[in-house]
């Protein structure tokens, strides 16, 4: 046996190494579990961030009702609702008027149907909604966006 091996055996008796911990898990397994937990948290934060970002885009896609021309604002609202509903539910393409507004109400727990008597006049008759009506429509638009993009996460939050 070599002199180095003899010395190593003697030193091992004097210096046994680090004390063994009384952990219930191997430190390597603990590190893997911590890594899995960190990855899960990261995925959850990324998912939540993406949903909040999409809702922010939803809000920015339509300016607040007190800015700009009321007739153009209502046209943009109508186009935005049509575009989003067709992207999510192509089968609603044939809905018009009160059935479509009622269907939107079912999707987002909104109250667009109450505007049915004025809706066609606003879009095609040259009439303009008042500022109060536009604010109520905007609140329903934001509520629909929260329901669709944030789901049950923040859907119950009061609208501004």
PDB file of C-alpha atoms in Angstrom:
ATOM      1  CA  UNK A   1       0.000   0.000   0.000  1.00  0.00           C
ATOM      2  CA  UNK A   2       1.284   3.426  -0.799  1.00  0.00           C
ATOM      3  CA  UNK A   3       2.183   5.984   1.768  1.00  0.00           C
ATOM      4  CA  UNK A   4      -0.600   8.358   0.520  1.00  0.00           C
ATOM      5  CA  UNK A   5      -3.279   5.713   0.979  1.00  0.00           C
ATOM      6  CA  UNK A   6      -2.031   4.967   4.488  1.00  0.00           C
ATOM      7  CA  UNK A   7      -2.131   8.661   5.359  1.00  0.00           C
ATOM      8  CA  UNK A   8      -5.629   9.020   3.907  1.00  0.00           C
ATOM      9  CA  UNK A   9      -6.874   6.161   6.064  1.00  0.00           C
ATOM     10  CA  UNK A  10      -5.339   7.659   9.182  1.00  0.00           C
ATOM     11  CA  UNK A  11      -6.729  11.124   8.478  1.00  0.00           C
ATOM     12  CA  UNK A  12     -10.183   9.735   7.886  1.00  0.00           C
ATOM     13  CA  UNK A  13     -10.239   8.455  11.439  1.00  0.00           C
ATOM     14  CA  UNK A  14      -9.209  11.865  12.778  1.00  0.00           C
ATOM     15  CA  UNK A  15     -11.390  13.979  10.423  1.00  0.00           C
ATOM     16  CA  UNK A  16     -14.586  12.087   9.698  1.00  0.00           C
ATOM     17  CA  UNK A  17     -15.985  14.845   7.430  1.00  0.00           C
ATOM     18  CA  UNK A  18     -19.039  17.001   7.814  1.00  0.00           C
ATOM     19  CA  UNK A  19     -21.637  15.813  10.277  1.00  0.00           C
ATOM     20  CA  UNK A  20     -24.621  14.078   8.826  1.00  0.00           C
ATOM     21  CA  UNK A  21     -27.789  16.141   9.180  1.00  0.00           C
ATOM     22  CA  UNK A  22     -30.947  14.687  10.551  1.00  0.00           C
ATOM     23  CA  UNK A  23     -32.980  16.034   7.592  1.00  0.00           C
ATOM     24  CA  UNK A  24     -35.804  13.943   6.370  1.00  0.00           C
ATOM     25  CA  UNK A  25     -34.693  14.551   2.775  1.00  0.00           C
ATOM     26  CA  UNK A  26     -31.458  14.323   0.964  1.00  0.00           C
ATOM     27  CA  UNK A  27     -30.147  17.857   0.263  1.00  0.00           C
ATOM     28  CA  UNK A  28     -30.124  17.115  -3.456  1.00  0.00           C
ATOM     29  CA  UNK A  29     -33.798  16.192  -3.338  1.00  0.00           C
ATOM     30  CA  UNK A  30     -34.519  19.344  -1.339  1.00  0.00           C
ATOM     31  CA  UNK A  31     -32.802  21.395  -4.043  1.00  0.00           C
ATOM     32  CA  UNK A  32     -34.871  19.701  -6.745  1.00  0.00           C
ATOM     33  CA  UNK A  33     -38.086  20.362  -4.839  1.00  0.00           C
ATOM     34  CA  UNK A  34     -37.110  24.002  -4.338  1.00  0.00           C
ATOM     35  CA  UNK A  35     -36.337  24.278  -8.047  1.00  0.00           C
ATOM     36  CA  UNK A  36     -39.713  22.765  -8.940  1.00  0.00           C
ATOM     37  CA  UNK A  37     -41.454  25.146  -6.551  1.00  0.00           C
ATOM     38  CA  UNK A  38     -39.580  28.139  -8.003  1.00  0.00           C
ATOM     39  CA  UNK A  39     -40.442  27.087 -11.565  1.00  0.00           C
ATOM     40  CA  UNK A  40     -44.094  26.661 -10.633  1.00  0.00           C
ATOM     41  CA  UNK A  41     -44.148  30.111  -9.050  1.00  0.00           C
ATOM     42  CA  UNK A  42     -42.430  31.585 -12.107  1.00  0.00           C
ATOM     43  CA  UNK A  43     -44.954  29.983 -14.447  1.00  0.00           C
ATOM     44  CA  UNK A  44     -47.825  31.260 -12.315  1.00  0.00           C
ATOM     45  CA  UNK A  45     -46.416  34.806 -12.289  1.00  0.00           C
ATOM     46  CA  UNK A  46     -45.859  34.687 -16.061  1.00  0.00           C
ATOM     47  CA  UNK A  47     -49.413  33.429 -16.643  1.00  0.00           C
ATOM     48  CA  UNK A  48     -50.886  36.130 -14.428  1.00  0.00           C
ATOM     49  CA  UNK A  49     -48.682  38.791 -16.026  1.00  0.00           C
ATOM     50  CA  UNK A  50     -49.768  37.750 -19.506  1.00  0.00           C
ATOM     51  CA  UNK A  51     -53.439  37.920 -18.567  1.00  0.00           C
ATOM     52  CA  UNK A  52     -52.992  41.345 -16.989  1.00  0.00           C
ATOM     53  CA  UNK A  53     -51.065  42.522 -20.050  1.00  0.00           C
ATOM     54  CA  UNK A  54     -53.863  41.317 -22.353  1.00  0.00           C
ATOM     55  CA  UNK A  55     -56.427  43.115 -20.215  1.00  0.00           C
ATOM     56  CA  UNK A  56     -54.303  46.273 -20.415  1.00  0.00           C
ATOM     57  CA  UNK A  57     -54.316  45.948 -24.208  1.00  0.00           C
ATOM     58  CA  UNK A  58     -58.102  45.506 -24.070  1.00  0.00           C
ATOM     59  CA  UNK A  59     -58.436  48.740 -22.091  1.00  0.00           C
ATOM     60  CA  UNK A  60     -56.064  50.683 -24.366  1.00  0.00           C
ATOM     61  CA  UNK A  61     -57.820  49.488 -27.531  1.00  0.00           C
ATOM     62  CA  UNK A  62     -60.757  51.784 -26.778  1.00  0.00           C
ATOM     63  CA  UNK A  63     -60.203  55.283 -25.470  1.00  0.00           C
ATOM     64  CA  UNK A  64     -62.288  56.570 -22.552  1.00  0.00           C
ATOM     65  CA  UNK A  65     -65.690  57.921 -23.611  1.00  0.00           C
ATOM     66  CA  UNK A  66     -65.031  61.572 -22.767  1.00  0.00           C
ATOM     67  CA  UNK A  67     -62.386  61.902 -25.494  1.00  0.00           C
ATOM     68  CA  UNK A  68     -63.075  62.340 -29.169  1.00  0.00           C
ATOM     69  CA  UNK A  69     -66.198  62.211 -31.275  1.00  0.00           C
ATOM     70  CA  UNK A  70     -69.098  60.288 -29.625  1.00  0.00           C
ATOM     71  CA  UNK A  71     -70.300  58.751 -32.912  1.00  0.00           C
ATOM     72  CA  UNK A  72     -66.829  57.513 -33.803  1.00  0.00           C
ATOM     73  CA  UNK A  73     -66.305  56.250 -30.273  1.00  0.00           C
ATOM     74  CA  UNK A  74     -69.474  54.147 -30.490  1.00  0.00           C
ATOM     75  CA  UNK A  75     -68.410  52.780 -33.891  1.00  0.00           C
ATOM     76  CA  UNK A  76     -65.048  51.763 -32.404  1.00  0.00           C
ATOM     77  CA  UNK A  77     -66.829  50.121 -29.453  1.00  0.00           C
ATOM     78  CA  UNK A  78     -69.120  48.188 -31.771  1.00  0.00           C
ATOM     79  CA  UNK A  79     -66.222  47.105 -34.024  1.00  0.00           C
ATOM     80  CA  UNK A  80     -64.130  46.104 -31.023  1.00  0.00           C
ATOM     81  CA  UNK A  81     -66.932  44.000 -29.539  1.00  0.00           C
ATOM     82  CA  UNK A  82     -67.594  42.351 -32.903  1.00  0.00           C
ATOM     83  CA  UNK A  83     -63.923  41.650 -33.521  1.00  0.00           C
ATOM     84  CA  UNK A  84     -63.324  40.126 -30.105  1.00  0.00           C
ATOM     85  CA  UNK A  85     -66.517  38.087 -30.078  1.00  0.00           C
ATOM     86  CA  UNK A  86     -65.856  36.664 -33.549  1.00  0.00           C
ATOM     87  CA  UNK A  87     -62.283  35.796 -32.609  1.00  0.00           C
ATOM     88  CA  UNK A  88     -63.457  33.853 -29.566  1.00  0.00           C
ATOM     89  CA  UNK A  89     -66.814  32.534 -30.754  1.00  0.00           C
ATOM     90  CA  UNK A  90     -67.151  32.310 -34.557  1.00  0.00           C
ATOM     91  CA  UNK A  91     -70.649  30.870 -34.204  1.00  0.00           C
ATOM     92  CA  UNK A  92     -71.962  34.267 -33.018  1.00  0.00           C
ATOM     93  CA  UNK A  93     -71.410  35.737 -36.506  1.00  0.00           C
ATOM     94  CA  UNK A  94     -75.096  35.484 -37.368  1.00  0.00           C
ATOM     95  CA  UNK A  95     -76.308  37.306 -34.241  1.00  0.00           C
ATOM     96  CA  UNK A  96     -77.499  40.883 -34.728  1.00  0.00           C
ATOM     97  CA  UNK A  97     -79.302  43.471 -32.641  1.00  0.00           C
ATOM     98  CA  UNK A  98     -80.877  42.440 -29.369  1.00  0.00           C
ATOM     99  CA  UNK A  99     -79.887  38.737 -29.571  1.00  0.00           C
ATOM    100  CA  UNK A 100     -76.238  39.735 -30.008  1.00  0.00           C
ATOM    101  CA  UNK A 101     -76.327  42.252 -27.160  1.00  0.00           C
ATOM    102  CA  UNK A 102     -78.055  39.683 -24.939  1.00  0.00           C
ATOM    103  CA  UNK A 103     -75.479  37.095 -25.891  1.00  0.00           C
ATOM    104  CA  UNK A 104     -72.689  39.512 -24.923  1.00  0.00           C
ATOM    105  CA  UNK A 105     -74.428  40.000 -21.583  1.00  0.00           C
ATOM    106  CA  UNK A 106     -74.324  36.259 -20.975  1.00  0.00           C
ATOM    107  CA  UNK A 107     -70.613  36.071 -21.770  1.00  0.00           C
ATOM    108  CA  UNK A 108     -69.449  38.879 -19.543  1.00  0.00           C
ATOM    109  CA  UNK A 109     -72.186  39.545 -17.022  1.00  0.00           C
ATOM    110  CA  UNK A 110     -72.737  42.958 -18.564  1.00  0.00           C
ATOM    111  CA  UNK A 111     -75.870  44.922 -19.388  1.00  0.00           C
ATOM    112  CA  UNK A 112     -75.588  45.771 -23.088  1.00  0.00           C
ATOM    113  CA  UNK A 113     -79.144  44.607 -23.763  1.00  0.00           C
ATOM    114  CA  UNK A 114     -80.591  47.683 -22.069  1.00  0.00           C
ATOM    115  CA  UNK A 115     -79.194  49.760 -24.942  1.00  0.00           C
ATOM    116  CA  UNK A 116     -81.011  47.778 -27.625  1.00  0.00           C
ATOM    117  CA  UNK A 117     -83.664  50.458 -28.387  1.00  0.00           C
ATOM    118  CA  UNK A 118     -80.965  53.066 -29.029  1.00  0.00           C
ATOM    119  CA  UNK A 119     -78.196  50.826 -30.445  1.00  0.00           C
ATOM    120  CA  UNK A 120     -79.273  50.844 -34.098  1.00  0.00           C
ATOM    121  CA  UNK A 121     -80.042  54.566 -33.965  1.00  0.00           C
ATOM    122  CA  UNK A 122     -76.577  55.219 -32.600  1.00  0.00           C
ATOM    123  CA  UNK A 123     -74.848  53.076 -35.199  1.00  0.00           C
ATOM    124  CA  UNK A 124     -76.931  53.747 -38.301  1.00  0.00           C
ATOM    125  CA  UNK A 125     -79.333  56.596 -37.545  1.00  0.00           C
ATOM    126  CA  UNK A 126     -76.896  59.407 -36.838  1.00  0.00           C
ATOM    127  CA  UNK A 127     -77.909  59.688 -33.190  1.00  0.00           C
ATOM    128  CA  UNK A 128     -75.274  60.079 -30.496  1.00  0.00           C
ATOM    129  CA  UNK A 129     -75.230  58.647 -26.992  1.00  0.00           C
ATOM    130  CA  UNK A 130     -74.895  61.072 -24.101  1.00  0.00           C
ATOM    131  CA  UNK A 131     -71.736  61.151 -22.032  1.00  0.00           C
ATOM    132  CA  UNK A 132     -73.488  59.261 -19.227  1.00  0.00           C
ATOM    133  CA  UNK A 133     -74.571  56.553 -21.665  1.00  0.00           C
ATOM    134  CA  UNK A 134     -71.066  56.309 -23.122  1.00  0.00           C
ATOM    135  CA  UNK A 135     -69.600  55.954 -19.640  1.00  0.00           C
ATOM    136  CA  UNK A 136     -72.053  53.148 -18.850  1.00  0.00           C
ATOM    137  CA  UNK A 137     -71.178  51.433 -22.150  1.00  0.00           C
ATOM    138  CA  UNK A 138     -67.473  51.808 -21.367  1.00  0.00           C
ATOM    139  CA  UNK A 139     -67.987  50.296 -17.913  1.00  0.00           C
ATOM    140  CA  UNK A 140     -69.730  47.313 -19.519  1.00  0.00           C
ATOM    141  CA  UNK A 141     -66.881  47.031 -22.039  1.00  0.00           C
ATOM    142  CA  UNK A 142     -64.311  46.944 -19.233  1.00  0.00           C
ATOM    143  CA  UNK A 143     -66.408  44.431 -17.277  1.00  0.00           C
ATOM    144  CA  UNK A 144     -66.593  42.184 -20.338  1.00  0.00           C
ATOM    145  CA  UNK A 145     -62.823  42.424 -20.766  1.00  0.00           C
ATOM    146  CA  UNK A 146     -62.207  41.535 -17.142  1.00  0.00           C
ATOM    147  CA  UNK A 147     -64.513  38.559 -17.439  1.00  0.00           C
ATOM    148  CA  UNK A 148     -62.954  37.289 -20.668  1.00  0.00           C
ATOM    149  CA  UNK A 149     -59.295  38.017 -20.000  1.00  0.00           C
ATOM    150  CA  UNK A 150     -58.964  37.779 -16.257  1.00  0.00           C
ATOM    151  CA  UNK A 151     -61.650  35.188 -15.734  1.00  0.00           C
ATOM    152  CA  UNK A 152     -62.744  34.688 -12.175  1.00  0.00           C
ATOM    153  CA  UNK A 153     -59.532  36.244 -10.973  1.00  0.00           C
ATOM    154  CA  UNK A 154     -60.802  39.831 -10.863  1.00  0.00           C
ATOM    155  CA  UNK A 155     -64.172  39.593 -12.565  1.00  0.00           C
ATOM    156  CA  UNK A 156     -66.055  40.679  -9.477  1.00  0.00           C
ATOM    157  CA  UNK A 157     -64.065  43.897  -9.089  1.00  0.00           C
ATOM    158  CA  UNK A 158     -66.138  47.055  -9.313  1.00  0.00           C
ATOM    159  CA  UNK A 159     -65.915  48.982 -12.563  1.00  0.00           C
ATOM    160  CA  UNK A 160     -64.704  52.576 -12.575  1.00  0.00           C
TER     161      UNK A 160
END
